[in-house]
Amino acid sequence: MEQNERRTSGRIEYPSHGIAVVCDTQTVIHMSVLDIGPGGAGLILPPDTPYLTGKDLILITDTMIIYADVIRQERSEDGSWKAGLAARRFSSEVLQYLLDSIEMRSKHEEGNDEKQI
Protein backbone atom coordinates (compact mmCIF):
# COMPACT_ATOMS: atom_id res chain seq x y z
CA MET A 1 0.00 0.00 0.00
CA GLU A 2 2.75 2.44 0.90
CA GLN A 3 4.51 1.84 -2.45
CA ASN A 4 1.28 2.52 -4.35
CA GLU A 5 0.88 5.88 -2.59
CA ARG A 6 4.43 6.84 -3.54
CA ARG A 7 3.74 6.11 -7.21
CA THR A 8 0.68 8.34 -7.40
CA SER A 9 1.89 11.16 -5.16
CA GLY A 10 1.49 14.51 -6.90
CA ARG A 11 -0.26 12.99 -9.92
CA ILE A 12 -3.70 13.81 -11.21
CA GLU A 13 -5.96 11.81 -13.50
CA TYR A 14 -5.27 12.69 -17.12
CA PRO A 15 -7.31 10.42 -19.37
CA SER A 16 -5.72 10.97 -22.77
CA HIS A 17 -4.32 9.12 -25.76
CA GLY A 18 -0.99 9.74 -27.37
CA ILE A 19 2.21 8.16 -28.55
CA ALA A 20 5.43 7.19 -26.90
CA VAL A 21 8.66 7.16 -28.90
CA VAL A 22 11.40 4.88 -27.53
CA CYS A 23 14.54 6.99 -27.85
CA ASP A 24 17.12 4.33 -28.72
CA THR A 25 15.00 2.47 -31.32
CA GLN A 26 12.63 5.22 -32.56
CA THR A 27 9.76 2.74 -32.04
CA VAL A 28 6.38 4.48 -31.88
CA ILE A 29 3.82 3.05 -29.44
CA HIS A 30 0.20 4.22 -29.31
CA MET A 31 -0.88 4.37 -25.67
CA SER A 32 -3.25 5.82 -23.09
CA VAL A 33 -2.29 8.05 -20.18
CA LEU A 34 -3.73 7.20 -16.76
CA ASP A 35 -2.31 9.98 -14.65
CA ILE A 36 0.36 12.63 -14.84
CA GLY A 37 2.34 14.92 -12.58
CA PRO A 38 5.54 16.94 -12.44
CA GLY A 39 7.56 13.85 -11.54
CA GLY A 40 6.18 11.39 -14.07
CA ALA A 41 3.18 9.59 -15.50
CA GLY A 42 1.26 6.33 -15.54
CA LEU A 43 0.48 4.73 -18.91
CA ILE A 44 -1.48 1.85 -20.39
CA LEU A 45 0.43 0.18 -23.23
CA PRO A 46 -0.83 -2.38 -25.77
CA PRO A 47 -0.22 -6.10 -25.15
CA ASP A 48 2.43 -6.36 -27.90
CA THR A 49 4.60 -3.63 -26.37
CA PRO A 50 8.18 -4.81 -25.73
CA TYR A 51 9.58 -4.66 -22.20
CA LEU A 52 10.68 -1.03 -21.71
CA THR A 53 11.84 -0.79 -18.09
CA GLY A 54 15.12 1.12 -18.05
CA LYS A 55 14.50 2.76 -21.44
CA ASP A 56 13.97 6.46 -21.99
CA LEU A 57 11.12 7.68 -24.12
CA ILE A 58 9.31 10.76 -25.27
CA LEU A 59 5.62 10.87 -24.40
CA ILE A 60 3.46 13.03 -26.67
CA THR A 61 -0.18 13.80 -25.87
CA ASP A 62 -2.56 16.39 -27.24
CA THR A 63 -1.23 19.13 -24.95
CA MET A 64 2.25 18.14 -23.73
CA ILE A 65 5.56 16.45 -24.39
CA ILE A 66 7.47 14.66 -21.63
CA TYR A 67 10.91 13.07 -21.64
CA ALA A 68 11.02 10.18 -19.15
CA ASP A 69 12.51 6.88 -17.99
CA VAL A 70 10.31 3.80 -17.76
CA ILE A 71 10.79 2.75 -14.14
CA ARG A 72 8.29 -0.12 -14.01
CA GLN A 73 6.13 -2.14 -16.37
CA GLU A 74 3.58 -4.67 -15.16
CA ARG A 75 1.24 -6.93 -17.13
CA SER A 76 -2.48 -6.30 -16.52
CA GLU A 77 -5.15 -9.00 -16.40
CA ASP A 78 -6.42 -8.00 -19.86
CA GLY A 79 -2.93 -8.49 -21.38
CA SER A 80 -2.06 -4.80 -21.69
CA TRP A 81 0.80 -3.25 -19.75
CA LYS A 82 0.76 -0.60 -17.04
CA ALA A 83 3.93 1.46 -17.00
CA GLY A 84 5.29 4.05 -14.60
CA LEU A 85 7.47 6.88 -15.86
CA ALA A 86 9.90 9.17 -14.06
CA ALA A 87 10.25 12.53 -15.78
CA ARG A 88 13.68 13.66 -17.00
CA ARG A 89 15.02 17.04 -17.92
CA PHE A 90 15.41 17.42 -21.67
CA SER A 91 19.04 17.17 -22.72
CA SER A 92 20.25 19.46 -25.50
CA GLU A 93 20.47 16.46 -27.84
CA VAL A 94 16.91 15.26 -27.19
CA LEU A 95 15.48 18.76 -27.48
CA GLN A 96 17.34 19.30 -30.77
CA TYR A 97 16.04 15.95 -32.06
CA LEU A 98 12.47 17.05 -31.27
CA LEU A 99 12.90 20.41 -32.96
CA ASP A 100 14.50 18.82 -36.04
CA SER A 101 11.69 16.26 -36.25
CA ILE A 102 9.04 18.96 -36.00
CA GLU A 103 10.77 21.02 -38.69
CA MET A 104 11.12 17.99 -40.98
CA ARG A 105 7.44 17.05 -40.51
CA SER A 106 6.38 20.65 -41.12
CA LYS A 107 8.33 20.82 -44.38
CA HIS A 108 6.88 17.46 -45.45
CA GLU A 109 3.33 18.66 -44.77
CA GLU A 110 4.00 21.95 -46.61
CA GLY A 111 5.17 19.95 -49.63
CA ASN A 112 1.98 17.88 -49.57
CA ASP A 113 -0.13 21.06 -49.32
CA GLU A 114 1.59 22.56 -52.37
CA LYS A 115 0.93 19.39 -54.41
CA GLN A 116 -2.78 19.66 -53.59
CA ILE A 117 -3.06 23.26 -54.88
PDB file of C-alpha atoms in Angstrom:
ATOM      1  CA  MET A   1       0.000   0.000   0.000  1.00  0.00           C
ATOM      2  CA  GLU A   2       2.748   2.439   0.896  1.00  0.00           C
ATOM      3  CA  GLN A   3       4.506   1.835  -2.451  1.00  0.00           C
ATOM      4  CA  ASN A   4       1.278   2.519  -4.347  1.00  0.00           C
ATOM      5  CA  GLU A   5       0.881   5.876  -2.586  1.00  0.00           C
ATOM      6  CA  ARG A   6       4.432   6.840  -3.536  1.00  0.00           C
ATOM      7  CA  ARG A   7       3.744   6.106  -7.207  1.00  0.00           C
ATOM      8  CA  THR A   8       0.676   8.339  -7.399  1.00  0.00           C
ATOM      9  CA  SER A   9       1.893  11.157  -5.161  1.00  0.00           C
ATOM     10  CA  GLY A  10       1.488  14.507  -6.903  1.00  0.00           C
ATOM     11  CA  ARG A  11      -0.256  12.994  -9.920  1.00  0.00           C
ATOM     12  CA  ILE A  12      -3.701  13.815 -11.213  1.00  0.00           C
ATOM     13  CA  GLU A  13      -5.957  11.812 -13.497  1.00  0.00           C
ATOM     14  CA  TYR A  14      -5.275  12.691 -17.116  1.00  0.00           C
ATOM     15  CA  PRO A  15      -7.309  10.422 -19.374  1.00  0.00           C
ATOM     16  CA  SER A  16      -5.725  10.966 -22.771  1.00  0.00           C
ATOM     17  CA  HIS A  17      -4.325   9.120 -25.761  1.00  0.00           C
ATOM     18  CA  GLY A  18      -0.994   9.739 -27.366  1.00  0.00           C
ATOM     19  CA  ILE A  19       2.206   8.163 -28.555  1.00  0.00           C
ATOM     20  CA  ALA A  20       5.434   7.192 -26.898  1.00  0.00           C
ATOM     21  CA  VAL A  21       8.662   7.165 -28.895  1.00  0.00           C
ATOM     22  CA  VAL A  22      11.396   4.882 -27.532  1.00  0.00           C
ATOM     23  CA  CYS A  23      14.538   6.989 -27.852  1.00  0.00           C
ATOM     24  CA  ASP A  24      17.119   4.328 -28.720  1.00  0.00           C
ATOM     25  CA  THR A  25      15.005   2.472 -31.319  1.00  0.00           C
ATOM     26  CA  GLN A  26      12.633   5.223 -32.555  1.00  0.00           C
ATOM     27  CA  THR A  27       9.764   2.737 -32.036  1.00  0.00           C
ATOM     28  CA  VAL A  28       6.375   4.481 -31.879  1.00  0.00           C
ATOM     29  CA  ILE A  29       3.817   3.052 -29.438  1.00  0.00           C
ATOM     30  CA  HIS A  30       0.198   4.217 -29.307  1.00  0.00           C
ATOM     31  CA  MET A  31      -0.875   4.374 -25.666  1.00  0.00           C
ATOM     32  CA  SER A  32      -3.250   5.822 -23.086  1.00  0.00           C
ATOM     33  CA  VAL A  33      -2.287   8.046 -20.178  1.00  0.00           C
ATOM     34  CA  LEU A  34      -3.732   7.201 -16.757  1.00  0.00           C
ATOM     35  CA  ASP A  35      -2.309   9.981 -14.653  1.00  0.00           C
ATOM     36  CA  ILE A  36       0.356  12.633 -14.840  1.00  0.00           C
ATOM     37  CA  GLY A  37       2.342  14.922 -12.580  1.00  0.00           C
ATOM     38  CA  PRO A  38       5.540  16.941 -12.443  1.00  0.00           C
ATOM     39  CA  GLY A  39       7.561  13.846 -11.544  1.00  0.00           C
ATOM     40  CA  GLY A  40       6.182  11.391 -14.074  1.00  0.00           C
ATOM     41  CA  ALA A  41       3.181   9.591 -15.497  1.00  0.00           C
ATOM     42  CA  GLY A  42       1.257   6.330 -15.543  1.00  0.00           C
ATOM     43  CA  LEU A  43       0.480   4.727 -18.910  1.00  0.00           C
ATOM     44  CA  ILE A  44      -1.477   1.850 -20.390  1.00  0.00           C
ATOM     45  CA  LEU A  45       0.434   0.183 -23.230  1.00  0.00           C
ATOM     46  CA  PRO A  46      -0.835  -2.379 -25.772  1.00  0.00           C
ATOM     47  CA  PRO A  47      -0.224  -6.099 -25.147  1.00  0.00           C
ATOM     48  CA  ASP A  48       2.425  -6.356 -27.905  1.00  0.00           C
ATOM     49  CA  THR A  49       4.604  -3.631 -26.372  1.00  0.00           C
ATOM     50  CA  PRO A  50       8.183  -4.813 -25.734  1.00  0.00           C
ATOM     51  CA  TYR A  51       9.576  -4.658 -22.201  1.00  0.00           C
ATOM     52  CA  LEU A  52      10.681  -1.033 -21.707  1.00  0.00           C
ATOM     53  CA  THR A  53      11.840  -0.794 -18.089  1.00  0.00           C
ATOM     54  CA  GLY A  54      15.122   1.119 -18.053  1.00  0.00           C
ATOM     55  CA  LYS A  55      14.505   2.757 -21.443  1.00  0.00           C
ATOM     56  CA  ASP A  56      13.972   6.456 -21.989  1.00  0.00           C
ATOM     57  CA  LEU A  57      11.120   7.679 -24.123  1.00  0.00           C
ATOM     58  CA  ILE A  58       9.311  10.756 -25.270  1.00  0.00           C
ATOM     59  CA  LEU A  59       5.620  10.866 -24.398  1.00  0.00           C
ATOM     60  CA  ILE A  60       3.463  13.026 -26.666  1.00  0.00           C
ATOM     61  CA  THR A  61      -0.181  13.804 -25.868  1.00  0.00           C
ATOM     62  CA  ASP A  62      -2.562  16.388 -27.241  1.00  0.00           C
ATOM     63  CA  THR A  63      -1.227  19.131 -24.949  1.00  0.00           C
ATOM     64  CA  MET A  64       2.247  18.143 -23.729  1.00  0.00           C
ATOM     65  CA  ILE A  65       5.562  16.454 -24.394  1.00  0.00           C
ATOM     66  CA  ILE A  66       7.470  14.657 -21.629  1.00  0.00           C
ATOM     67  CA  TYR A  67      10.913  13.067 -21.644  1.00  0.00           C
ATOM     68  CA  ALA A  68      11.022  10.179 -19.153  1.00  0.00           C
ATOM     69  CA  ASP A  69      12.508   6.884 -17.994  1.00  0.00           C
ATOM     70  CA  VAL A  70      10.312   3.805 -17.760  1.00  0.00           C
ATOM     71  CA  ILE A  71      10.788   2.750 -14.136  1.00  0.00           C
ATOM     72  CA  ARG A  72       8.292  -0.123 -14.009  1.00  0.00           C
ATOM     73  CA  GLN A  73       6.129  -2.136 -16.368  1.00  0.00           C
ATOM     74  CA  GLU A  74       3.580  -4.671 -15.158  1.00  0.00           C
ATOM     75  CA  ARG A  75       1.236  -6.935 -17.132  1.00  0.00           C
ATOM     76  CA  SER A  76      -2.483  -6.304 -16.517  1.00  0.00           C
ATOM     77  CA  GLU A  77      -5.147  -9.004 -16.395  1.00  0.00           C
ATOM     78  CA  ASP A  78      -6.417  -8.003 -19.862  1.00  0.00           C
ATOM     79  CA  GLY A  79      -2.931  -8.488 -21.377  1.00  0.00           C
ATOM     80  CA  SER A  80      -2.063  -4.797 -21.687  1.00  0.00           C
ATOM     81  CA  TRP A  81       0.800  -3.249 -19.748  1.00  0.00           C
ATOM     82  CA  LYS A  82       0.761  -0.597 -17.041  1.00  0.00           C
ATOM     83  CA  ALA A  83       3.933   1.462 -17.004  1.00  0.00           C
ATOM     84  CA  GLY A  84       5.294   4.046 -14.599  1.00  0.00           C
ATOM     85  CA  LEU A  85       7.475   6.879 -15.856  1.00  0.00           C
ATOM     86  CA  ALA A  86       9.898   9.168 -14.059  1.00  0.00           C
ATOM     87  CA  ALA A  87      10.249  12.532 -15.783  1.00  0.00           C
ATOM     88  CA  ARG A  88      13.678  13.656 -17.000  1.00  0.00           C
ATOM     89  CA  ARG A  89      15.018  17.041 -17.916  1.00  0.00           C
ATOM     90  CA  PHE A  90      15.413  17.421 -21.674  1.00  0.00           C
ATOM     91  CA  SER A  91      19.038  17.166 -22.722  1.00  0.00           C
ATOM     92  CA  SER A  92      20.254  19.455 -25.500  1.00  0.00           C
ATOM     93  CA  GLU A  93      20.466  16.462 -27.839  1.00  0.00           C
ATOM     94  CA  VAL A  94      16.907  15.261 -27.187  1.00  0.00           C
ATOM     95  CA  LEU A  95      15.481  18.765 -27.479  1.00  0.00           C
ATOM     96  CA  GLN A  96      17.341  19.299 -30.767  1.00  0.00           C
ATOM     97  CA  TYR A  97      16.035  15.950 -32.056  1.00  0.00           C
ATOM     98  CA  LEU A  98      12.467  17.046 -31.274  1.00  0.00           C
ATOM     99  CA  LEU A  99      12.897  20.413 -32.960  1.00  0.00           C
ATOM    100  CA  ASP A 100      14.497  18.823 -36.043  1.00  0.00           C
ATOM    101  CA  SER A 101      11.691  16.262 -36.253  1.00  0.00           C
ATOM    102  CA  ILE A 102       9.041  18.964 -35.999  1.00  0.00           C
ATOM    103  CA  GLU A 103      10.774  21.021 -38.687  1.00  0.00           C
ATOM    104  CA  MET A 104      11.119  17.990 -40.977  1.00  0.00           C
ATOM    105  CA  ARG A 105       7.439  17.048 -40.510  1.00  0.00           C
ATOM    106  CA  SER A 106       6.376  20.647 -41.120  1.00  0.00           C
ATOM    107  CA  LYS A 107       8.331  20.819 -44.377  1.00  0.00           C
ATOM    108  CA  HIS A 108       6.883  17.458 -45.454  1.00  0.00           C
ATOM    109  CA  GLU A 109       3.332  18.665 -44.773  1.00  0.00           C
ATOM    110  CA  GLU A 110       3.997  21.950 -46.614  1.00  0.00           C
ATOM    111  CA  GLY A 111       5.168  19.946 -49.631  1.00  0.00           C
ATOM    112  CA  ASN A 112       1.982  17.885 -49.573  1.00  0.00           C
ATOM    113  CA  ASP A 113      -0.128  21.059 -49.322  1.00  0.00           C
ATOM    114  CA  GLU A 114       1.592  22.563 -52.375  1.00  0.00           C
ATOM    115  CA  LYS A 115       0.926  19.391 -54.407  1.00  0.00           C
ATOM    116  CA  GLN A 116      -2.775  19.658 -53.587  1.00  0.00           C
ATOM    117  CA  ILE A 117      -3.057  23.256 -54.878  1.00  0.00           C
TER     118      ILE A 117
END
